Amino acid sequence: MRRVVITGMGALTPIGLNLTDYWNGLKTGESGAATITKFNAEKFKTTFACELKGFEPKEHFDVKEIRKYDPFSQYALVAVAEAIQNGNIQFENLNKDRIGVIWGSGNGGIQTFQEQMTEYCEGDGTPRFTPFFIPRILVDIASGIISIKYGLRGVNFCPVSACATSNTALIEAFNYIKWDKADMIISGGSEAAITDSAIGGFSSAKALSTRNDDPKSASRPFDVSRDGFVMGEGAGAMILEELEHAKKRGATIYGEIVGGGMAADAYHLTGTHPEGDGAVLGMNEAIREAGIHADQIDYINMHATSTAQGDLSELIAARRVFGERKSLSVSATKSMTGHLLGAAGAIEGIACVMALQNNFVPPTINTTEIEPEFNGLFDFPLGQGKTKEMTYAMSNTFGFGGHIASIIFKKYVD
């Protein structure tokens, strides 16, 4: 079996515009939630989100590139550039035929679509669409742009599984390297969905928190008073590489992926199965592929968006897989970053790798009273993180349509 390791990471998040600041934000329990500035949300039921703070496209792209790329593609390129620098990768010294890109997004260029259609509908009926309209909105275009920028000719595509998307992308990248179809793959996800249409749509579905008077405390996974998720935006990138290929070029190895499980709830358009059937399948498959027992998992970064049904079903599923394990640390970093939809798995996977590297469990903030049925079932670090020696971490993501994707990361040992 070809081992797959992580040799580079990049993060663009509401609590940090690079990997270091993101990790520091997680450690200190920083909330990225604030009143929406991207549009006038005064009449919306939810008026806040977790926006990127201080991100300036002109610091990364020239005017022509900004015109060509929707924000979700811009975010992808920035995170990938950091991962490449972080991984000290010199593509000119590598076989680009064996390097691919598997990059995900749930909504793609939704901002471009909204802006262009609004302009058309509010005009005199004359179509004045930019020639970049179609390339900007395509969900797969970020994957293509990354490969074009760096001349990477290997496998290239975009899986879409709603909020499970970037975990799906990482699992696919893991598989392609494991199957000897690539030596290195850039993978992850990006999302730029803090728009009138997305906020309005999720609000109508009663998925968003309406805690407008106190945005920073709105995302409260597992808490009895949770009332919905907080929208986030950004990107997370990982460089996945075959172990011997990484060693040969003298790469720094940050962690290893050892298992991935994908399944379906086969239950409801937007709701999770009340008994967590799909989640149980996904977690068990990831554990099986990793060749370990459930009691070897030290930490789970839960999907836990802060919705009433979703959090409950995930806790039920975890209990079915792990039983009562007070030593199993469980946290939900969405309490800080908000929910990055198709990019959630990427930044949460990075959180898992950093947790293993630093032997530190990030906290769940805002949560004060866990669902009584589950209080004491696991180790829930609330408010502040904790130091803990760890070897294996699991990251869960679930998406509308019943999509399930769970990944297991391992602290790297040669």
PDB file of N, CA, C and O in Angstrom, residues 60-107:
ATOM      1  N   HIS A  60      -3.165  40.180  -4.156  1.00  0.00           N
ATOM      2  CA  HIS A  60      -2.796  38.862  -4.672  1.00  0.00           C
ATOM      3  C   HIS A  60      -2.905  38.749  -6.188  1.00  0.00           C
ATOM      4  O   HIS A  60      -2.266  37.874  -6.780  1.00  0.00           O
ATOM      5  N   PHE A  61      -3.734  39.596  -6.798  1.00  0.00           N
ATOM      6  CA  PHE A  61      -4.017  39.458  -8.224  1.00  0.00           C
ATOM      7  C   PHE A  61      -3.965  40.812  -8.924  1.00  0.00           C
ATOM      8  O   PHE A  61      -4.234  41.849  -8.300  1.00  0.00           O
ATOM      9  N   ASP A  62      -3.653  40.788 -10.237  1.00  0.00           N
ATOM     10  CA  ASP A  62      -3.747  42.025 -11.002  1.00  0.00           C
ATOM     11  C   ASP A  62      -5.192  42.241 -11.442  1.00  0.00           C
ATOM     12  O   ASP A  62      -6.058  41.373 -11.239  1.00  0.00           O
ATOM     13  N   VAL A  63      -5.473  43.378 -12.027  1.00  0.00           N
ATOM     14  CA  VAL A  63      -6.842  43.751 -12.381  1.00  0.00           C
ATOM     15  C   VAL A  63      -7.468  42.741 -13.343  1.00  0.00           C
ATOM     16  O   VAL A  63      -8.650  42.382 -13.212  1.00  0.00           O
ATOM     17  N   LYS A  64      -6.694  42.260 -14.300  1.00  0.00           N
ATOM     18  CA  LYS A  64      -7.219  41.299 -15.273  1.00  0.00           C
ATOM     19  C   LYS A  64      -7.643  39.992 -14.587  1.00  0.00           C
ATOM     20  O   LYS A  64      -8.668  39.410 -14.931  1.00  0.00           O
ATOM     21  N   GLU A  65      -6.829  39.541 -13.650  1.00  0.00           N
ATOM     22  CA  GLU A  65      -7.161  38.300 -12.941  1.00  0.00           C
ATOM     23  C   GLU A  65      -8.407  38.470 -12.089  1.00  0.00           C
ATOM     24  O   GLU A  65      -9.247  37.572 -12.013  1.00  0.00           O
ATOM     25  N   ILE A  66      -8.540  39.620 -11.436  1.00  0.00           N
ATOM     26  CA  ILE A  66      -9.718  39.871 -10.612  1.00  0.00           C
ATOM     27  C   ILE A  66     -10.986  39.833 -11.474  1.00  0.00           C
ATOM     28  O   ILE A  66     -12.030  39.327 -11.040  1.00  0.00           O
ATOM     29  N   ARG A  67     -10.891  40.349 -12.693  1.00  0.00           N
ATOM     30  CA  ARG A  67     -12.045  40.308 -13.599  1.00  0.00           C
ATOM     31  C   ARG A  67     -12.368  38.877 -14.016  1.00  0.00           C
ATOM     32  O   ARG A  67     -13.532  38.543 -14.242  1.00  0.00           O
ATOM     33  N   LYS A  68     -11.346  38.049 -14.133  1.00  0.00           N
ATOM     34  CA  LYS A  68     -11.546  36.686 -14.626  1.00  0.00           C
ATOM     35  C   LYS A  68     -12.053  35.717 -13.561  1.00  0.00           C
ATOM     36  O   LYS A  68     -12.744  34.746 -13.879  1.00  0.00           O
ATOM     37  N   TYR A  69     -11.691  35.948 -12.292  1.00  0.00           N
ATOM     38  CA  TYR A  69     -11.937  34.955 -11.255  1.00  0.00           C
ATOM     39  C   TYR A  69     -13.002  35.400 -10.260  1.00  0.00           C
ATOM     40  O   TYR A  69     -12.902  36.477  -9.667  1.00  0.00           O
ATOM     41  N   ASP A  70     -14.002  34.564 -10.047  1.00  0.00           N
ATOM     42  CA  ASP A  70     -14.956  34.773  -8.957  1.00  0.00           C
ATOM     43  C   ASP A  70     -14.198  34.677  -7.630  1.00  0.00           C
ATOM     44  O   ASP A  70     -13.149  34.026  -7.552  1.00  0.00           O
ATOM     45  N   PRO A  71     -14.715  35.300  -6.566  1.00  0.00           N
ATOM     46  CA  PRO A  71     -14.021  35.202  -5.267  1.00  0.00           C
ATOM     47  C   PRO A  71     -13.699  33.778  -4.817  1.00  0.00           C
ATOM     48  O   PRO A  71     -12.647  33.548  -4.201  1.00  0.00           O
ATOM     49  N   PHE A  72     -14.557  32.798  -5.126  1.00  0.00           N
ATOM     50  CA  PHE A  72     -14.263  31.441  -4.654  1.00  0.00           C
ATOM     51  C   PHE A  72     -12.988  30.902  -5.310  1.00  0.00           C
ATOM     52  O   PHE A  72     -12.235  30.142  -4.695  1.00  0.00           O
ATOM     53  N   SER A  73     -12.719  31.310  -6.555  1.00  0.00           N
ATOM     54  CA  SER A  73     -11.482  30.914  -7.227  1.00  0.00           C
ATOM     55  C   SER A  73     -10.301  31.709  -6.690  1.00  0.00           C
ATOM     56  O   SER A  73      -9.187  31.178  -6.550  1.00  0.00           O
ATOM     57  N   GLN A  74     -10.508  32.972  -6.384  1.00  0.00           N
ATOM     58  CA  GLN A  74      -9.449  33.780  -5.775  1.00  0.00           C
ATOM     59  C   GLN A  74      -9.018  33.164  -4.445  1.00  0.00           C
ATOM     60  O   GLN A  74      -7.821  33.025  -4.161  1.00  0.00           O
ATOM     61  N   TYR A  75     -10.016  32.799  -3.626  1.00  0.00           N
ATOM     62  CA  TYR A  75      -9.705  32.201  -2.328  1.00  0.00           C
ATOM     63  C   TYR A  75      -8.891  30.912  -2.509  1.00  0.00           C
ATOM     64  O   TYR A  75      -7.942  30.643  -1.767  1.00  0.00           O
ATOM     65  N   ALA A  76      -9.290  30.105  -3.500  1.00  0.00           N
ATOM     66  CA  ALA A  76      -8.589  28.848  -3.762  1.00  0.00           C
ATOM     67  C   ALA A  76      -7.124  29.111  -4.109  1.00  0.00           C
ATOM     68  O   ALA A  76      -6.216  28.470  -3.559  1.00  0.00           O
ATOM     69  N   LEU A  77      -6.883  30.045  -5.000  1.00  0.00           N
ATOM     70  CA  LEU A  77      -5.520  30.332  -5.441  1.00  0.00           C
ATOM     71  C   LEU A  77      -4.645  30.837  -4.300  1.00  0.00           C
ATOM     72  O   LEU A  77      -3.460  30.491  -4.207  1.00  0.00           O
ATOM     73  N   VAL A  78      -5.213  31.647  -3.424  1.00  0.00           N
ATOM     74  CA  VAL A  78      -4.436  32.183  -2.294  1.00  0.00           C
ATOM     75  C   VAL A  78      -4.065  31.058  -1.321  1.00  0.00           C
ATOM     76  O   VAL A  78      -2.912  30.972  -0.869  1.00  0.00           O
ATOM     77  N   ALA A  79      -5.017  30.208  -0.996  1.00  0.00           N
ATOM     78  CA  ALA A  79      -4.736  29.102  -0.068  1.00  0.00           C
ATOM     79  C   ALA A  79      -3.735  28.125  -0.675  1.00  0.00           C
ATOM     80  O   ALA A  79      -2.829  27.630   0.013  1.00  0.00           O
ATOM     81  N   VAL A  80      -3.886  27.848  -1.962  1.00  0.00           N
ATOM     82  CA  VAL A  80      -2.970  26.919  -2.637  1.00  0.00           C
ATOM     83  C   VAL A  80      -1.554  27.493  -2.686  1.00  0.00           C
ATOM     84  O   VAL A  80      -0.569  26.777  -2.472  1.00  0.00           O
ATOM     85  N   ALA A  81      -1.445  28.791  -2.969  1.00  0.00           N
ATOM     86  CA  ALA A  81      -0.114  29.417  -3.008  1.00  0.00           C
ATOM     87  C   ALA A  81       0.593  29.264  -1.666  1.00  0.00           C
ATOM     88  O   ALA A  81       1.804  28.994  -1.614  1.00  0.00           O
ATOM     89  N   GLU A  82      -0.157  29.429  -0.565  1.00  0.00           N
ATOM     90  CA  GLU A  82       0.456  29.254   0.753  1.00  0.00           C
ATOM     91  C   GLU A  82       0.882  27.807   0.972  1.00  0.00           C
ATOM     92  O   GLU A  82       1.961  27.536   1.516  1.00  0.00           O
ATOM     93  N   ALA A  83       0.029  26.858   0.555  1.00  0.00           N
ATOM     94  CA  ALA A  83       0.356  25.440   0.728  1.00  0.00           C
ATOM     95  C   ALA A  83       1.611  25.057  -0.054  1.00  0.00           C
ATOM     96  O   ALA A  83       2.450  24.289   0.430  1.00  0.00           O
ATOM     97  N   ILE A  84       1.752  25.607  -1.247  1.00  0.00           N
ATOM     98  CA  ILE A  84       2.934  25.321  -2.074  1.00  0.00           C
ATOM     99  C   ILE A  84       4.181  25.913  -1.431  1.00  0.00           C
ATOM    100  O   ILE A  84       5.230  25.260  -1.358  1.00  0.00           O
ATOM    101  N   GLN A  85       4.068  27.123  -0.940  1.00  0.00           N
ATOM    102  CA  GLN A  85       5.202  27.746  -0.247  1.00  0.00           C
ATOM    103  C   GLN A  85       5.512  26.999   1.045  1.00  0.00           C
ATOM    104  O   GLN A  85       6.683  26.717   1.358  1.00  0.00           O
ATOM    105  N   ASN A  86       4.461  26.665   1.776  1.00  0.00           N
ATOM    106  CA  ASN A  86       4.598  25.924   3.028  1.00  0.00           C
ATOM    107  C   ASN A  86       5.256  24.566   2.794  1.00  0.00           C
ATOM    108  O   ASN A  86       6.009  24.063   3.625  1.00  0.00           O
ATOM    109  N   GLY A  87       4.984  23.981   1.621  1.00  0.00           N
ATOM    110  CA  GLY A  87       5.536  22.670   1.280  1.00  0.00           C
ATOM    111  C   GLY A  87       6.867  22.719   0.566  1.00  0.00           C
ATOM    112  O   GLY A  87       7.418  21.672   0.211  1.00  0.00           O
ATOM    113  N   ASN A  88       7.374  23.947   0.327  1.00  0.00           N
ATOM    114  CA  ASN A  88       8.660  24.133  -0.362  1.00  0.00           C
ATOM    115  C   ASN A  88       8.705  23.323  -1.658  1.00  0.00           C
ATOM    116  O   ASN A  88       9.665  22.585  -1.918  1.00  0.00           O
ATOM    117  N   ILE A  89       7.664  23.487  -2.456  1.00  0.00           N
ATOM    118  CA  ILE A  89       7.537  22.694  -3.680  1.00  0.00           C
ATOM    119  C   ILE A  89       8.078  23.475  -4.875  1.00  0.00           C
ATOM    120  O   ILE A  89       7.670  24.605  -5.138  1.00  0.00           O
ATOM    121  N   GLN A  90       8.987  22.854  -5.604  1.00  0.00           N
ATOM    122  CA  GLN A  90       9.546  23.405  -6.846  1.00  0.00           C
ATOM    123  C   GLN A  90       9.059  22.524  -7.986  1.00  0.00           C
ATOM    124  O   GLN A  90       9.643  21.484  -8.273  1.00  0.00           O
ATOM    125  N   PHE A  91       7.971  22.934  -8.636  1.00  0.00           N
ATOM    126  CA  PHE A  91       7.357  22.082  -9.651  1.00  0.00           C
ATOM    127  C   PHE A  91       8.280  21.789 -10.826  1.00  0.00           C
ATOM    128  O   PHE A  91       8.164  20.735 -11.460  1.00  0.00           O
ATOM    129  N   GLU A  92       9.206  22.702 -11.122  1.00  0.00           N
ATOM    130  CA  GLU A  92      10.088  22.492 -12.262  1.00  0.00           C
ATOM    131  C   GLU A  92      11.001  21.281 -12.064  1.00  0.00           C
ATOM    132  O   GLU A  92      11.557  20.742 -13.034  1.00  0.00           O
ATOM    133  N   ASN A  93      11.139  20.859 -10.826  1.00  0.00           N
ATOM    134  CA  ASN A  93      11.983  19.696 -10.533  1.00  0.00           C
ATOM    135  C   ASN A  93      11.192  18.397 -10.428  1.00  0.00           C
ATOM    136  O   ASN A  93      11.759  17.346 -10.110  1.00  0.00           O
ATOM    137  N   LEU A  94       9.886  18.468 -10.695  1.00  0.00           N
ATOM    138  CA  LEU A  94       9.014  17.306 -10.530  1.00  0.00           C
ATOM    139  C   LEU A  94       8.325  16.944 -11.842  1.00  0.00           C
ATOM    140  O   LEU A  94       8.255  17.758 -12.763  1.00  0.00           O
ATOM    141  N   ASN A  95       7.805  15.736 -11.922  1.00  0.00           N
ATOM    142  CA  ASN A  95       7.072  15.275 -13.107  1.00  0.00           C
ATOM    143  C   ASN A  95       5.632  15.767 -13.016  1.00  0.00           C
ATOM    144  O   ASN A  95       4.816  15.191 -12.300  1.00  0.00           O
ATOM    145  N   LYS A  96       5.314  16.823 -13.753  1.00  0.00           N
ATOM    146  CA  LYS A  96       3.983  17.431 -13.664  1.00  0.00           C
ATOM    147  C   LYS A  96       2.886  16.546 -14.242  1.00  0.00           C
ATOM    148  O   LYS A  96       1.698  16.791 -13.994  1.00  0.00           O
ATOM    149  N   ASP A  97       3.273  15.514 -14.993  1.00  0.00           N
ATOM    150  CA  ASP A  97       2.276  14.556 -15.491  1.00  0.00           C
ATOM    151  C   ASP A  97       1.701  13.720 -14.351  1.00  0.00           C
ATOM    152  O   ASP A  97       0.622  13.114 -14.494  1.00  0.00           O
ATOM    153  N   ARG A  98       2.425  13.684 -13.245  1.00  0.00           N
ATOM    154  CA  ARG A  98       2.019  12.862 -12.099  1.00  0.00           C
ATOM    155  C   ARG A  98       1.523  13.716 -10.931  1.00  0.00           C
ATOM    156  O   ARG A  98       1.390  13.234  -9.820  1.00  0.00           O
ATOM    157  N   ILE A  99       1.254  14.996 -11.217  1.00  0.00           N
ATOM    158  CA  ILE A  99       0.742  15.891 -10.175  1.00  0.00           C
ATOM    159  C   ILE A  99      -0.622  16.401 -10.613  1.00  0.00           C
ATOM    160  O   ILE A  99      -0.780  16.929 -11.717  1.00  0.00           O
ATOM    161  N   GLY A 100      -1.618  16.231  -9.751  1.00  0.00           N
ATOM    162  CA  GLY A 100      -2.978  16.603 -10.109  1.00  0.00           C
ATOM    163  C   GLY A 100      -3.604  17.601  -9.160  1.00  0.00           C
ATOM    164  O   GLY A 100      -2.976  18.047  -8.186  1.00  0.00           O
ATOM    165  N   VAL A 101      -4.844  17.952  -9.456  1.00  0.00           N
ATOM    166  CA  VAL A 101      -5.634  18.855  -8.624  1.00  0.00           C
ATOM    167  C   VAL A 101      -7.039  18.290  -8.487  1.00  0.00           C
ATOM    168  O   VAL A 101      -7.705  18.009  -9.500  1.00  0.00           O
ATOM    169  N   ILE A 102      -7.476  18.093  -7.263  1.00  0.00           N
ATOM    170  CA  ILE A 102      -8.862  17.706  -6.988  1.00  0.00           C
ATOM    171  C   ILE A 102      -9.387  18.712  -5.984  1.00  0.00           C
ATOM    172  O   ILE A 102      -9.050  18.652  -4.802  1.00  0.00           O
ATOM    173  N   TRP A 103     -10.179  19.653  -6.484  1.00  0.00           N
ATOM    174  CA  TRP A 103     -10.588  20.807  -5.681  1.00  0.00           C
ATOM    175  C   TRP A 103     -12.103  20.939  -5.686  1.00  0.00           C
ATOM    176  O   TRP A 103     -12.737  20.797  -6.730  1.00  0.00           O
ATOM    177  N   GLY A 104     -12.689  21.211  -4.533  1.00  0.00           N
ATOM    178  CA  GLY A 104     -14.138  21.246  -4.423  1.00  0.00           C
ATOM    179  C   GLY A 104     -14.715  22.587  -4.018  1.00  0.00           C
ATOM    180  O   GLY A 104     -14.045  23.432  -3.437  1.00  0.00           O
ATOM    181  N   SER A 105     -15.992  22.745  -4.338  1.00  0.00           N
ATOM    182  CA  SER A 105     -16.787  23.882  -3.876  1.00  0.00           C
ATOM    183  C   SER A 105     -18.246  23.470  -3.949  1.00  0.00           C
ATOM    184  O   SER A 105     -18.645  22.725  -4.843  1.00  0.00           O
ATOM    185  N   GLY A 106     -19.021  23.943  -3.011  1.00  0.00           N
ATOM    186  CA  GLY A 106     -20.440  23.608  -3.027  1.00  0.00           C
ATOM    187  C   GLY A 106     -21.249  24.518  -3.925  1.00  0.00           C
ATOM    188  O   GLY A 106     -22.166  24.086  -4.623  1.00  0.00           O
ATOM    189  N   ASN A 107     -20.899  25.811  -3.941  1.00  0.00           N
ATOM    190  CA  ASN A 107     -21.695  26.801  -4.659  1.00  0.00           C
ATOM    191  C   ASN A 107     -20.967  27.447  -5.828  1.00  0.00           C
ATOM    192  O   ASN A 107     -21.598  28.151  -6.621  1.00  0.00           O
TER     193      ASN A 107
END
